[in-house]
Every structure is written in structure tokens, then in C-alpha cells.
Short mmCIF file of C-alpha atoms in Angstrom, two decimals:
data_model
loop_
_atom_site.label_atom_id
_atom_site.label_comp_id
_atom_site.label_asym_id
_atom_site.label_seq_id
_atom_site.Cartn_x
_atom_site.Cartn_y
_atom_site.Cartn_z
CA MET A 1 75.08 95.07 88.62
CA ASN A 2 73.23 98.41 88.68
CA LYS A 3 74.80 101.75 89.45
CA PHE A 4 73.61 105.36 89.61
CA ILE A 5 75.28 107.86 87.31
CA VAL A 6 74.73 111.38 85.99
CA ASP A 7 74.48 111.35 82.18
CA GLU A 8 75.57 114.03 79.71
CA ASP A 9 72.14 115.68 79.98
CA LEU A 10 72.65 116.05 83.73
CA GLN A 11 69.98 113.50 84.53
CA VAL A 12 70.35 110.95 87.30
CA ILE A 13 69.93 107.51 85.76
CA LEU A 14 70.22 103.89 86.80
CA GLN A 15 72.58 101.93 84.57
CA ASN A 16 72.72 98.16 84.22
CA GLU A 17 76.42 97.51 83.72
CA GLU A 18 75.93 94.07 82.20
CA GLU A 19 73.28 94.99 79.64
CA GLY A 20 74.19 98.65 79.21
CA ALA A 21 70.54 99.68 79.62
CA THR A 22 69.83 103.00 81.35
CA THR A 23 66.67 104.18 83.11
CA PRO A 24 65.98 107.79 84.19
CA ILE A 25 65.12 108.10 87.88
CA LYS A 26 61.67 109.57 88.50
CA GLY A 27 60.78 111.84 91.41
CA GLY A 28 62.77 115.03 90.83
CA ILE A 29 66.26 114.23 92.08
CA THR A 30 68.90 116.45 90.42
CA ALA A 31 72.51 116.12 89.34
CA GLN A 32 73.62 119.07 91.48
CA ASP A 33 75.70 117.74 94.40
CA PHE A 34 74.49 114.22 93.57
CA GLU A 35 75.93 111.44 95.68
CA VAL A 36 75.14 107.80 96.38
CA ILE A 37 75.07 107.32 100.15
CA SER A 38 74.33 103.61 100.27
CA THR A 39 72.81 100.83 98.19
CA TYR A 40 71.54 97.34 98.80
CA THR A 41 69.91 94.72 96.64
CA LYS A 42 66.81 92.59 97.00
CA GLY A 43 66.90 89.95 94.30
CA TRP A 44 67.67 91.79 91.07
CA LEU A 45 66.44 95.16 92.38
CA THR A 46 68.74 97.88 93.71
CA PHE A 47 67.49 100.18 96.47
CA ALA A 48 69.43 103.20 97.63
CA TYR A 49 69.80 106.27 99.82
CA LEU A 50 70.84 109.20 97.61
CA ARG A 51 71.72 112.85 98.14
CA ASP A 52 71.51 116.00 96.04
CA CYS A 53 71.44 119.73 96.74
CA GLN A 54 67.87 119.44 98.07
CA GLY A 55 68.49 116.76 100.68
CA ILE A 56 68.24 113.00 101.24
CA TRP A 57 66.31 110.72 98.89
CA TRP A 58 65.11 107.14 99.07
CA PHE A 59 65.15 105.23 95.80
CA ASN A 60 62.39 102.63 95.53
CA ALA A 61 63.44 100.19 92.82
CA ARG A 62 59.95 98.76 92.48
CA LYS A 63 58.64 102.15 91.34
CA ASN A 64 61.91 103.39 89.80
CA LYS A 65 61.31 106.55 91.80
CA ALA A 66 63.24 108.58 94.36
CA SER A 67 61.43 110.43 97.14
CA LEU A 68 62.86 113.36 99.10
CA PHE A 69 62.31 112.74 102.81
CA SER A 70 64.95 114.68 104.78
CA ARG A 71 66.80 117.96 104.30
CA ASP A 72 69.03 117.34 107.30
CA THR A 73 72.10 116.31 105.29
CA GLU A 74 74.54 117.01 108.12
CA ALA A 75 73.02 114.65 110.69
CA PHE A 76 71.69 111.99 108.31
CA ARG A 77 73.09 108.49 108.70
CA VAL A 78 72.17 105.04 107.43
CA ILE A 79 71.75 102.42 110.15
CA ASP A 80 70.98 99.37 108.02
CA GLU A 81 69.08 98.55 104.84
CA ASP A 82 65.74 99.44 106.46
CA TYR A 83 66.52 102.11 109.05
CA CYS A 84 68.12 105.52 108.86
CA CYS A 85 67.88 108.70 110.90
CA ASP A 86 68.57 112.41 110.99
CA SER A 87 68.55 114.79 113.96
CA GLN A 88 64.75 114.62 114.32
CA TYR A 89 63.46 111.19 113.32
CA VAL A 90 64.17 107.55 112.80
CA TYR A 91 62.97 106.46 109.36
CA LEU A 92 61.80 103.16 107.96
CA GLU A 93 63.19 103.64 104.47
CA ASP A 94 61.66 107.07 103.67
CA GLN A 95 58.86 107.07 106.26
CA ALA A 96 59.42 109.05 109.46
CA VAL A 97 58.47 107.23 112.66
CA PRO A 98 56.38 109.72 114.68
CA ASP A 99 57.87 110.67 118.07
CA SER A 100 60.94 108.53 117.45
CA ASP A 101 64.24 109.34 119.16
CA PRO A 102 67.26 109.01 116.85
CA ASN A 103 69.73 109.65 119.68
CA SER A 104 68.68 106.55 121.62
CA PHE A 105 67.88 104.32 118.63
CA ARG A 106 69.81 101.07 118.37
CA LEU A 107 69.55 97.68 116.72
CA LEU A 108 69.23 94.96 119.34
CA PRO A 109 71.93 92.27 119.27
CA ASP A 110 71.25 88.56 118.76
CA THR A 111 68.18 89.13 116.58
CA PRO A 112 67.26 90.24 113.05
CA TYR A 113 63.82 91.43 114.17
CA PHE A 114 64.09 94.05 116.89
CA ALA A 115 65.39 97.57 117.45
CA GLN A 116 64.52 100.18 120.06
CA ASP A 117 64.67 103.76 121.17
CA GLN A 118 63.61 105.25 124.51
CA ARG A 119 59.91 105.07 123.55
CA TYR A 120 59.35 102.18 121.14
CA LEU A 121 60.30 98.64 120.38
CA TYR A 122 60.68 98.41 116.59
CA VAL A 123 59.50 95.07 115.20
CA LYS A 124 60.48 94.11 111.65
CA SER A 125 60.24 90.93 109.62
CA SER A 126 60.67 90.40 105.89
CA THR A 127 57.03 91.38 105.30
CA HIS A 128 55.82 93.36 108.32
CA PHE A 129 56.85 96.33 110.42
CA HIS A 130 55.23 97.80 113.50
CA LEU A 131 55.99 99.64 116.71
CA PHE A 132 55.26 98.30 120.18
CA GLU A 133 54.92 100.52 123.25
CA ASP A 134 53.77 98.09 125.95
CA ILE A 135 57.31 97.15 126.93
CA ASP A 136 59.91 98.63 129.27
CA THR A 137 62.42 100.01 126.78
CA ASN A 138 64.94 100.52 129.59
CA ALA A 139 65.26 96.77 130.03
CA VAL A 140 64.77 95.21 126.59
CA ILE A 141 66.65 92.00 125.76
CA ALA A 142 66.24 90.10 122.49
CA HIS A 143 67.05 86.51 121.60
CA HIS A 144 66.24 85.47 118.03
CA ASP A 145 62.43 85.80 117.70
CA TYR A 146 61.87 86.38 121.44
CA CYS A 147 62.05 89.72 123.20
CA THR A 148 61.67 90.43 126.90
CA ASP A 149 61.79 93.09 129.55
CA LYS A 150 62.04 92.38 133.28
CA ASP A 151 58.40 91.29 133.55
CA HIS A 152 56.97 90.05 130.25
CA LEU A 153 58.12 87.85 127.39
CA PHE A 154 57.08 88.46 123.78
CA HIS A 155 57.37 86.37 120.64
CA MET A 156 57.60 87.45 117.02
CA SER A 157 55.54 85.48 114.50
CA SER A 158 53.41 87.42 112.01
CA SER A 159 53.42 90.17 114.65
CA LEU A 160 54.59 90.58 118.22
CA ARG A 161 52.48 88.86 120.89
CA TYR A 162 52.72 88.21 124.61
CA ALA A 163 54.38 84.86 125.27
CA ASN A 164 54.55 84.59 129.06
CA GLY A 165 53.54 80.95 128.78
CA GLU A 166 56.77 80.24 126.88
CA LYS A 167 59.25 81.58 129.42
CA ASP A 168 60.90 78.19 129.85
CA GLU A 169 62.03 78.42 126.20
CA VAL A 170 64.51 81.22 127.01
CA ARG A 171 64.93 81.05 130.80
CA ALA A 172 68.28 79.23 130.74
CA TRP A 173 69.68 81.49 128.01
CA LEU A 174 68.74 84.62 129.98
CA GLN A 175 70.22 83.21 133.19
CA GLU A 176 73.49 82.53 131.37
CA HIS A 177 73.78 85.73 129.33
CA HIS A 178 72.03 88.27 131.57
CA PRO A 179 72.63 87.12 135.14
CA ASP A 180 72.85 90.69 136.46
CA VAL A 181 69.46 91.86 135.16
CA PRO A 182 66.81 91.36 137.91
CA GLY A 183 64.15 89.94 135.58
CA TRP A 184 61.54 87.20 135.76
CA TRP A 185 64.16 84.51 134.99
CA HIS A 186 65.76 84.88 138.45
CA ALA A 187 64.67 82.93 141.51
CA HIS A 188 64.44 86.12 143.57
CA TYR A 189 62.45 88.12 141.01
CA ALA A 190 60.60 90.93 142.82
CA HIS A 191 57.23 90.07 141.26
CA SER A 192 57.17 86.32 141.69
CA ALA A 193 53.64 84.87 141.60
CA GLU A 194 54.48 82.17 144.15
CA GLY A 195 51.75 81.94 146.77
CA ALA A 196 49.31 84.11 144.80
CA THR A 197 45.70 84.10 146.02
CA GLN A 198 42.53 84.81 144.08
CA LEU A 199 40.89 88.22 144.22
CA ARG A 200 38.11 87.59 141.71
CA GLY A 201 37.93 85.42 138.64
CA ASN A 202 41.34 85.50 136.96
CA TRP A 203 42.64 88.36 139.10
CA VAL A 204 45.14 87.18 141.74
CA GLU A 205 47.53 88.90 144.15
CA THR A 206 50.61 88.42 146.25
CA ALA A 207 51.85 90.66 149.03
CA SER A 208 53.53 92.91 146.47
CA SER A 209 51.85 92.46 143.09
CA ILE A 210 48.67 91.93 141.06
CA PHE A 211 48.44 89.34 138.27
CA TYR A 212 45.98 88.25 135.62
CA ARG A 213 45.88 84.49 135.33
CA THR A 214 45.64 82.79 131.93
CA GLU A 215 46.27 79.28 130.68
CA TRP A 216 48.71 78.15 128.02
CA GLY A 217 49.58 75.01 126.12
CA GLY A 218 46.62 72.79 126.91
CA THR A 219 45.82 69.92 124.54
CA TYR A 220 43.67 66.83 124.78
CA ARG A 221 46.79 65.00 125.96
CA ARG A 222 48.32 67.68 128.15
CA GLU A 223 46.83 69.84 130.87
CA ALA A 224 47.12 73.59 130.36
CA LYS A 225 49.72 75.47 132.38
CA ALA A 226 48.70 78.40 134.57
CA VAL A 227 50.40 81.64 133.52
CA PHE A 228 50.54 84.66 135.83
CA ASN A 229 50.81 87.91 133.86
CA LEU A 230 51.98 90.85 135.96
CA VAL A 231 49.66 93.88 136.00
CA ARG A 232 52.50 96.34 135.78
CA GLY A 233 52.18 99.44 137.97
CA ALA A 234 48.98 98.35 139.72
CA ASP A 235 48.41 99.91 143.16
CA ARG A 236 47.40 97.07 145.50
CA SER A 237 45.90 99.42 148.08
CA THR A 238 43.29 100.82 145.65
CA PHE A 239 43.04 97.95 143.16
CA GLU A 240 39.50 96.79 142.33
CA ALA A 241 38.53 93.97 139.98
CA LEU A 242 35.45 95.19 138.10
CA ASP A 243 34.63 91.97 136.23
CA GLU A 244 36.43 89.05 134.58
CA GLN A 245 38.52 91.28 132.31
CA PHE A 246 38.56 94.86 133.62
CA ALA A 247 39.99 96.31 136.82
CA ARG A 248 41.06 99.70 138.10
CA ASP A 249 43.02 101.44 140.79
CA GLN A 250 43.20 105.09 141.75
CA GLN A 251 45.24 106.02 138.69
CA ARG A 252 44.49 103.55 135.88
CA VAL A 253 42.09 101.14 134.23
CA TYR A 254 43.34 97.68 133.24
CA PHE A 255 42.18 95.24 130.60
CA GLN A 256 43.54 91.93 131.78
CA TRP A 257 47.19 92.85 132.49
CA ARG A 258 47.43 95.80 130.08
CA THR A 259 46.82 99.44 130.97
CA VAL A 260 43.88 101.01 129.12
CA LYS A 261 45.53 104.23 128.01
CA GLY A 262 43.53 107.38 128.67
CA ALA A 263 40.65 105.65 130.47
CA ASP A 264 39.18 107.45 133.50
CA PRO A 265 39.08 105.08 136.48
CA ASP A 266 36.46 107.16 138.31
CA THR A 267 33.81 106.80 135.58
CA PHE A 268 34.86 103.54 133.92
CA GLN A 269 32.38 100.67 133.69
CA PRO A 270 32.61 97.28 131.94
CA LEU A 271 30.02 96.55 129.25
CA GLY A 272 30.62 92.80 128.91
CA GLY A 273 33.53 90.87 127.41
CA PRO A 274 36.26 93.18 126.10
CA PHE A 275 33.93 96.22 126.02
CA GLY A 276 34.04 99.11 128.46
CA ARG A 277 33.44 102.83 128.64
CA ASP A 278 34.16 105.84 130.80
CA GLY A 279 32.41 109.20 130.80
CA ASN A 280 33.73 110.15 127.38
CA HIS A 281 34.96 107.14 125.41
CA VAL A 282 34.31 103.52 124.48
CA TYR A 283 37.06 100.89 124.74
CA TYR A 284 37.43 97.46 123.16
CA ASN A 285 40.21 95.00 123.95
CA GLY A 286 41.92 97.78 125.88
CA TYR A 287 41.96 100.27 122.96
CA ARG A 288 39.92 103.44 122.64
CA VAL A 289 37.25 103.47 119.93
CA GLY A 290 37.72 107.04 118.78
CA GLU A 291 34.51 107.41 116.76
CA ALA A 292 32.08 105.79 119.20
CA ASP A 293 29.55 107.80 121.22
CA ALA A 294 29.87 106.56 124.80
CA ARG A 295 26.41 107.84 125.74
CA GLN A 296 24.56 106.00 122.94
CA PHE A 297 26.77 102.92 122.69
CA GLU A 298 25.30 99.42 123.03
CA VAL A 299 26.76 95.94 122.75
CA PHE A 300 25.04 92.99 121.10
CA ALA A 301 25.24 90.50 123.97
CA GLY A 302 26.69 87.13 123.09
CA THR A 303 28.79 88.48 120.22
CA GLU A 304 31.50 90.21 122.24
CA HIS A 305 34.23 88.15 120.54
CA LEU A 306 33.03 89.55 117.20
CA GLY A 307 32.80 93.08 118.58
CA LEU A 308 29.28 93.59 117.22
CA SER A 309 27.97 96.84 118.67
CA LYS A 310 26.52 100.17 117.63
CA ASP A 311 25.78 103.74 118.58
CA GLN A 312 23.38 106.22 117.00
CA HIS A 313 25.50 106.66 113.88
CA HIS A 314 27.62 103.55 113.30
CA VAL A 315 27.74 99.77 113.59
CA TYR A 316 31.03 98.19 114.69
CA ARG A 317 32.86 94.88 114.53
CA ALA A 318 36.30 93.73 115.68
CA GLU A 319 39.07 93.37 113.12
CA VAL A 320 42.78 92.66 113.38
CA VAL A 321 44.25 95.98 112.26
CA ARG A 322 46.93 98.38 113.41
CA THR A 323 46.20 99.82 116.84
CA SER A 324 47.35 103.23 115.59
CA GLN A 325 48.49 104.76 112.32
CA PRO A 326 50.84 104.51 110.61
CA PHE A 327 52.90 101.90 112.49
CA GLY A 328 50.86 100.61 115.45
CA HIS A 329 51.07 96.89 116.21
CA PRO A 330 48.20 94.67 114.97
CA ASP A 331 45.51 93.55 117.41
CA ASP A 332 41.74 93.17 117.70
CA VAL A 333 40.43 96.71 117.31
CA LEU A 334 36.82 97.88 116.97
CA GLN A 335 36.15 99.23 113.47
CA ILE A 336 33.16 100.89 111.81
CA ILE A 337 31.32 98.59 109.41
CA LYS A 338 31.24 100.88 106.40
CA GLY A 339 27.78 101.40 105.00
CA ALA A 340 25.94 99.66 107.84
CA ASP A 341 22.70 101.38 108.90
CA ALA A 342 22.70 101.69 112.69
CA ALA A 343 18.97 102.46 112.82
CA THR A 344 17.93 99.16 111.19
CA PHE A 345 20.84 96.85 112.01
CA GLU A 346 19.75 93.78 113.97
CA LEU A 347 21.02 90.32 114.79
CA ILE A 348 19.16 87.40 113.28
CA THR A 349 21.02 84.82 115.37
CA PRO A 350 22.27 85.24 118.96
CA SER A 351 25.74 84.10 117.91
CA GLY A 352 26.05 86.93 115.37
CA SER A 353 26.41 84.49 112.48
CA TRP A 354 23.68 86.37 110.62
CA ALA A 355 22.53 89.98 110.85
CA VAL A 356 20.69 92.39 108.56
CA ASP A 357 19.98 96.04 108.08
CA ALA A 358 17.65 97.70 105.60
CA ASP A 359 19.91 96.95 102.65
CA ARG A 360 22.36 94.15 103.38
CA VAL A 361 22.94 90.77 104.98
CA TYR A 362 25.93 90.36 107.32
CA LEU A 363 27.84 87.14 107.86
CA TRP A 364 29.73 87.23 111.16
CA GLY A 365 29.51 91.01 111.00
CA LYS A 366 30.86 91.35 107.47
CA PRO A 367 28.51 92.53 104.71
CA ASN A 368 27.90 89.83 102.11
CA LYS A 369 27.13 91.40 98.75
CA HIS A 370 26.13 88.06 97.19
CA ILE A 371 23.14 87.44 99.49
CA ASP A 372 19.81 89.09 98.67
CA GLN A 373 18.50 90.95 101.71
CA ALA A 374 14.89 91.09 100.53
CA SER A 375 14.53 87.30 100.25
CA PHE A 376 16.94 86.35 103.04
CA THR A 377 15.61 83.81 105.55
CA HIS A 378 17.41 82.29 108.50
CA LEU A 379 16.49 78.62 108.74
CA PHE A 380 17.98 77.27 111.97
CA ASP A 381 21.14 76.82 114.00
CA ALA A 382 22.61 73.46 115.00
CA ASP A 383 25.92 74.43 116.55
CA PRO A 384 28.34 74.88 114.88
CA GLN A 385 26.15 75.02 111.75
CA SER A 386 24.01 78.08 111.01
CA TRP A 387 21.77 77.73 107.96
CA ALA A 388 20.10 80.44 105.88
CA MET A 389 18.80 80.94 102.34
CA ASP A 390 17.69 83.54 99.83
CA GLN A 391 16.24 83.39 96.34
CA ASN A 392 19.67 82.50 94.96
CA GLY A 393 20.93 79.74 97.20
CA LEU A 394 21.50 77.96 100.50
CA TYR A 395 24.19 79.11 102.94
CA ASN A 396 26.02 77.85 106.02
CA ALA A 397 27.73 80.42 108.24
CA ASN A 398 30.08 77.72 109.53
CA GLY A 399 32.87 77.96 106.99
CA LYS A 400 31.00 80.72 105.10
CA ARG A 401 29.79 78.16 102.58
CA THR A 402 27.44 78.54 99.65
CA ILE A 403 25.95 75.12 98.91
CA LYS A 404 26.52 74.25 95.27
CA GLY A 405 23.71 72.71 93.30
CA VAL A 406 20.80 74.12 95.35
CA ASN A 407 18.27 76.50 93.76
CA GLY A 408 17.25 79.01 96.41
CA SER A 409 14.11 80.09 94.57
CA THR A 410 12.54 76.62 94.93
CA PHE A 411 14.34 75.27 98.00
CA VAL A 412 12.16 74.17 100.92
CA MET A 413 13.39 73.18 104.36
CA LEU A 414 11.40 70.08 105.39
CA ASN A 415 12.86 69.76 108.90
CA PRO A 416 16.29 70.18 110.55
CA TYR A 417 17.48 67.05 108.75
CA TRP A 418 16.24 67.49 105.18
CA GLY A 419 15.40 69.99 102.47
CA LYS A 420 14.88 69.91 98.72
CA ASP A 421 14.39 72.00 95.60
CA GLU A 422 12.74 70.90 92.36
CA HIS A 423 15.74 68.77 91.36
CA VAL A 424 17.83 67.69 94.36
CA VAL A 425 17.52 66.46 97.93
CA PHE A 426 19.73 68.08 100.58
CA SER A 427 20.84 66.78 104.00
CA PHE A 428 21.46 69.35 106.72
CA VAL A 429 23.17 66.59 108.72
CA THR A 430 25.97 66.00 106.22
CA GLY A 431 25.76 69.35 104.41
CA SER A 432 25.55 67.50 101.11
CA VAL A 433 23.31 67.26 98.08
CA TYR A 434 21.97 63.74 97.39
CA LYS A 435 21.80 63.52 93.62
CA SER A 436 20.44 59.99 93.78
CA GLY A 437 17.43 61.19 95.77
CA ASP A 438 14.17 61.73 93.91
CA ALA A 439 13.12 65.26 94.79
CA ALA A 440 9.65 64.86 93.30
CA THR A 441 8.68 62.03 95.66
CA PHE A 442 10.98 62.77 98.62
CA GLN A 443 9.22 63.31 101.95
CA VAL A 444 10.08 63.09 105.65
CA THR A 445 8.55 60.28 107.68
CA ASP A 446 9.42 61.24 111.27
CA ASP A 447 11.12 63.95 113.30
CA ILE A 448 14.40 62.10 113.91
CA GLY A 449 15.76 62.09 110.36
CA GLY A 450 13.62 59.47 108.70
CA ALA A 451 12.59 60.07 105.06
CA GLU A 452 11.71 58.25 101.86
CA ASP A 453 11.31 58.67 98.12
CA ALA A 454 10.17 56.40 95.32
CA LEU A 455 13.30 54.25 95.52
CA PHE A 456 14.84 54.52 99.00
CA ARG A 457 14.18 54.90 102.71
CA TYR A 458 16.58 57.15 104.65
CA THR A 459 17.61 57.19 108.31
CA VAL A 460 20.09 59.32 110.26
CA GLU A 461 22.41 57.51 112.66
CA GLY A 462 25.17 59.32 114.54
CA GLY A 463 25.57 62.08 111.98
CA THR A 464 25.52 59.68 109.04
CA VAL A 465 22.74 59.23 106.48
CA ARG A 466 21.93 55.64 105.63
CA LYS A 467 19.65 54.54 102.81
CA LYS A 468 18.00 51.25 101.91
CA LYS A 469 16.07 50.25 98.85
CA ARG A 470 12.34 50.08 99.38
#
């Protein structure tokens, strides 16, 4: 058991009562008016909220250091082992949550994962924390790892995601425990999609509402279920579907069923896939790309799912990162590819599997420092395989593989079935080196996979290489 004490030298120390060992606390906390507010343990480590004459401190046992984060000693209170607040902020340990509202903050019942205030849903697991704004905080209900408002269901896994296709998982529980809340689980829900008709593509409407249609749960044995996601706040009288993913009304722009915050509906135009722009900004997956120049911005067609794009100064790709700092929820957000040269960046393959600029080779939009740009050569694509080589080796973009045992400096592609270097024969069909093949005498005999060497004849049948002795 560890406890905090003030020693005879008026230092705050952490004492292990069983072993008698003491450790001075780093960070600058003093003995004057020292008090332990609350402690909790994780394994053998003791974390704590502490107080001295300067204010409130958080003790991080991993660093053996206390950090001063609030001087509001009168209003400060601990909510649980992760959350606390003063009169201005809610804190995650010692980190203030921007624009949080301590007066309305509460832990949601029936779940270890969710809390809320009037602005945010707070999402916390054992390893992750983020805020979520795209929810009606006036109507939040949680049940274990599910969370819902009146219109949309969400599920907590590694992060929070929309789960409208899983509403049957919690429908009965909501009907039993929240019969008076007029949400989607009631037969007379105000935004029922029953009788919806198509506007364009996945955009559908009823007499009162707009929806974006998706599919959920399809497998080779089971047909996918249609899911109607409410476009919350959409004005039917001015609503216009712009393409398969973007729409607008007089007040807002929508990406699928989410509002694109800050986008100007008067000047907004789709750019293909999840890309769009208005008169001032670029948007990807419904999120503003703050650094992008809307006037010079261009998308590499066919790679929209990768986010490959550029303007005059930067090259971009999509990455799963926080949608805002420091606590935004994770999603696909367009990010600058650091070090990429926009002037010389070009796709080598239409899929985006390979690209180059003046200095580097890019694999699915990520720079690959192991591939030599000067000697890089794209060989061919045979979906899903995408083959390339340099002076060092042979590469397949499918699985990001480097083929072991192939010498790039002497490798020659013979046709889309076969290649060889000075020592080994390689099959593009199987992605394997044939050590029994005789590279010195190996040659192709037709354009459908036939080949021979001094000992064997080779054929390709249904994706399999077969060999027979000569």
C-alpha cells in the first residue's frame, strides 16, 4: 500500500508501507496546506488528486510527477478516477476539456463508457478517450457499449461509430426502460422511414424527413439489410441531392447524413467521392481540410478512398486520426503527406497503389523509405496484385510485400506470369520463388503461362503452377 506523506524536510513523498521505501514527488508540489483529495490504484501504481497552497494537482504514478492544473480549490470536485471538474472545466485527469460545461456534466448510468454535458458526449474505454458532438445531448441514453439519442444509435468499440443497422440489438431494452422517450424505438416515431421514396442514389424522403440509405450485415449467406439514416435538420422544401454523397439545403451542406460544419451551401460543389469544396475551404469525409487551398485543389480520380489529392503546396492522403485536437473522435481525415513534393507528385497506377515524386516512392500514399526512387519501375497490375521493382528487390502493393530471395539489380520480368534473376525463377501467379527452377535456362514458351528450363516444363492452370519433367 502506498501513501502520501510530508517528511521532516517538508517534502511531499510517496511511501510504500510494506517495504518502507520512500520516493520524493517531482513537479513542485509543496508541503504547505498539503492534502490528499483522492487516490486510486491501477495494478501496483497509485494515482491521486492532491492539493497544496497553490491549487489542485494530479499525480501521475507512471512518471512519479504531480502537475498543477487548477487553482479553483473551492469548486474543485472529483467525479470518478478519470474525471474531475472545477467551476470552469471538466478535466480528464489533469487535462482540461475545451468548452466543457462542469455544471451539466454527468456520468451516464448503465455503462462504464459514456458521460455527457450539454455540448459533448464523453467516450472512454480502458485505452481511449474522445469527445463526440454529432449527438443530441438533450436525449442521450446509454446501455452498456451502445449509446443513442432519439434518432441515431452508436456503438463503442475502439471508438464510437454509427450503428443504425444494429437497432434491433437494443430496441426491446429501450422500449422497456424508456417508454416515455419519443425515439426511434417507438412505432409512432416522428421520423419513421416507412414508405420512403428515392430522390437520387441513396437519398430518400418521406413526407416529413430526408434519409441517407446504407446497407448493413450482408454476407455471402445473408442479404444485406437496408438502413435509413436520418439527415437531421434537413429542410425538405430546399433540399437538393448534389451527387451520391453530398447534398444541401438553404442552410447546410450534408455528407451522407452528417452536417458538414461550416460549409457554405451557396458555393459548395462535390469533387468526387468524399471530396467537396466551397468558395473558401476543402472538405473530406465531411470534415474541413484546414490547410488546403480550395482554388488550387485537385483530386486524383479513382483514389478517393485513399484521399490522394494535392494543391500547389501539399499532397494529401486520408488517415484515421482525431477530427480535432486534443480530444476529437477518430475518423478518416485528410492529412498532409509530410515531405511530399506537390510539383512532382504523380500516380504510377490508377488505383494509387504506387506513386512517386522527385525523391520518394509512395505505397498507397505512404512514403516508403526502403524503395529506391531512381531505379523504381512499375511492372504491371493484376487485381488485386500490383507489382513493382527497384535495384534492391521486387514488391507487391497487395499486402505491402517485399519478395524475399529476389535480387532487384538482375531481376527481369519475362511476362505477367514469370520473372527471374541470375539465381531464381519467380511466379507472378503464385507470388513465390521457385528454387528448383533453373534460372540460367528458364524461358517462356507462350503467352498463357507456359515455360521451360533444362529439367522441367511449366504450365499455369487456374492460378496454380504445374511442372513436368522434360
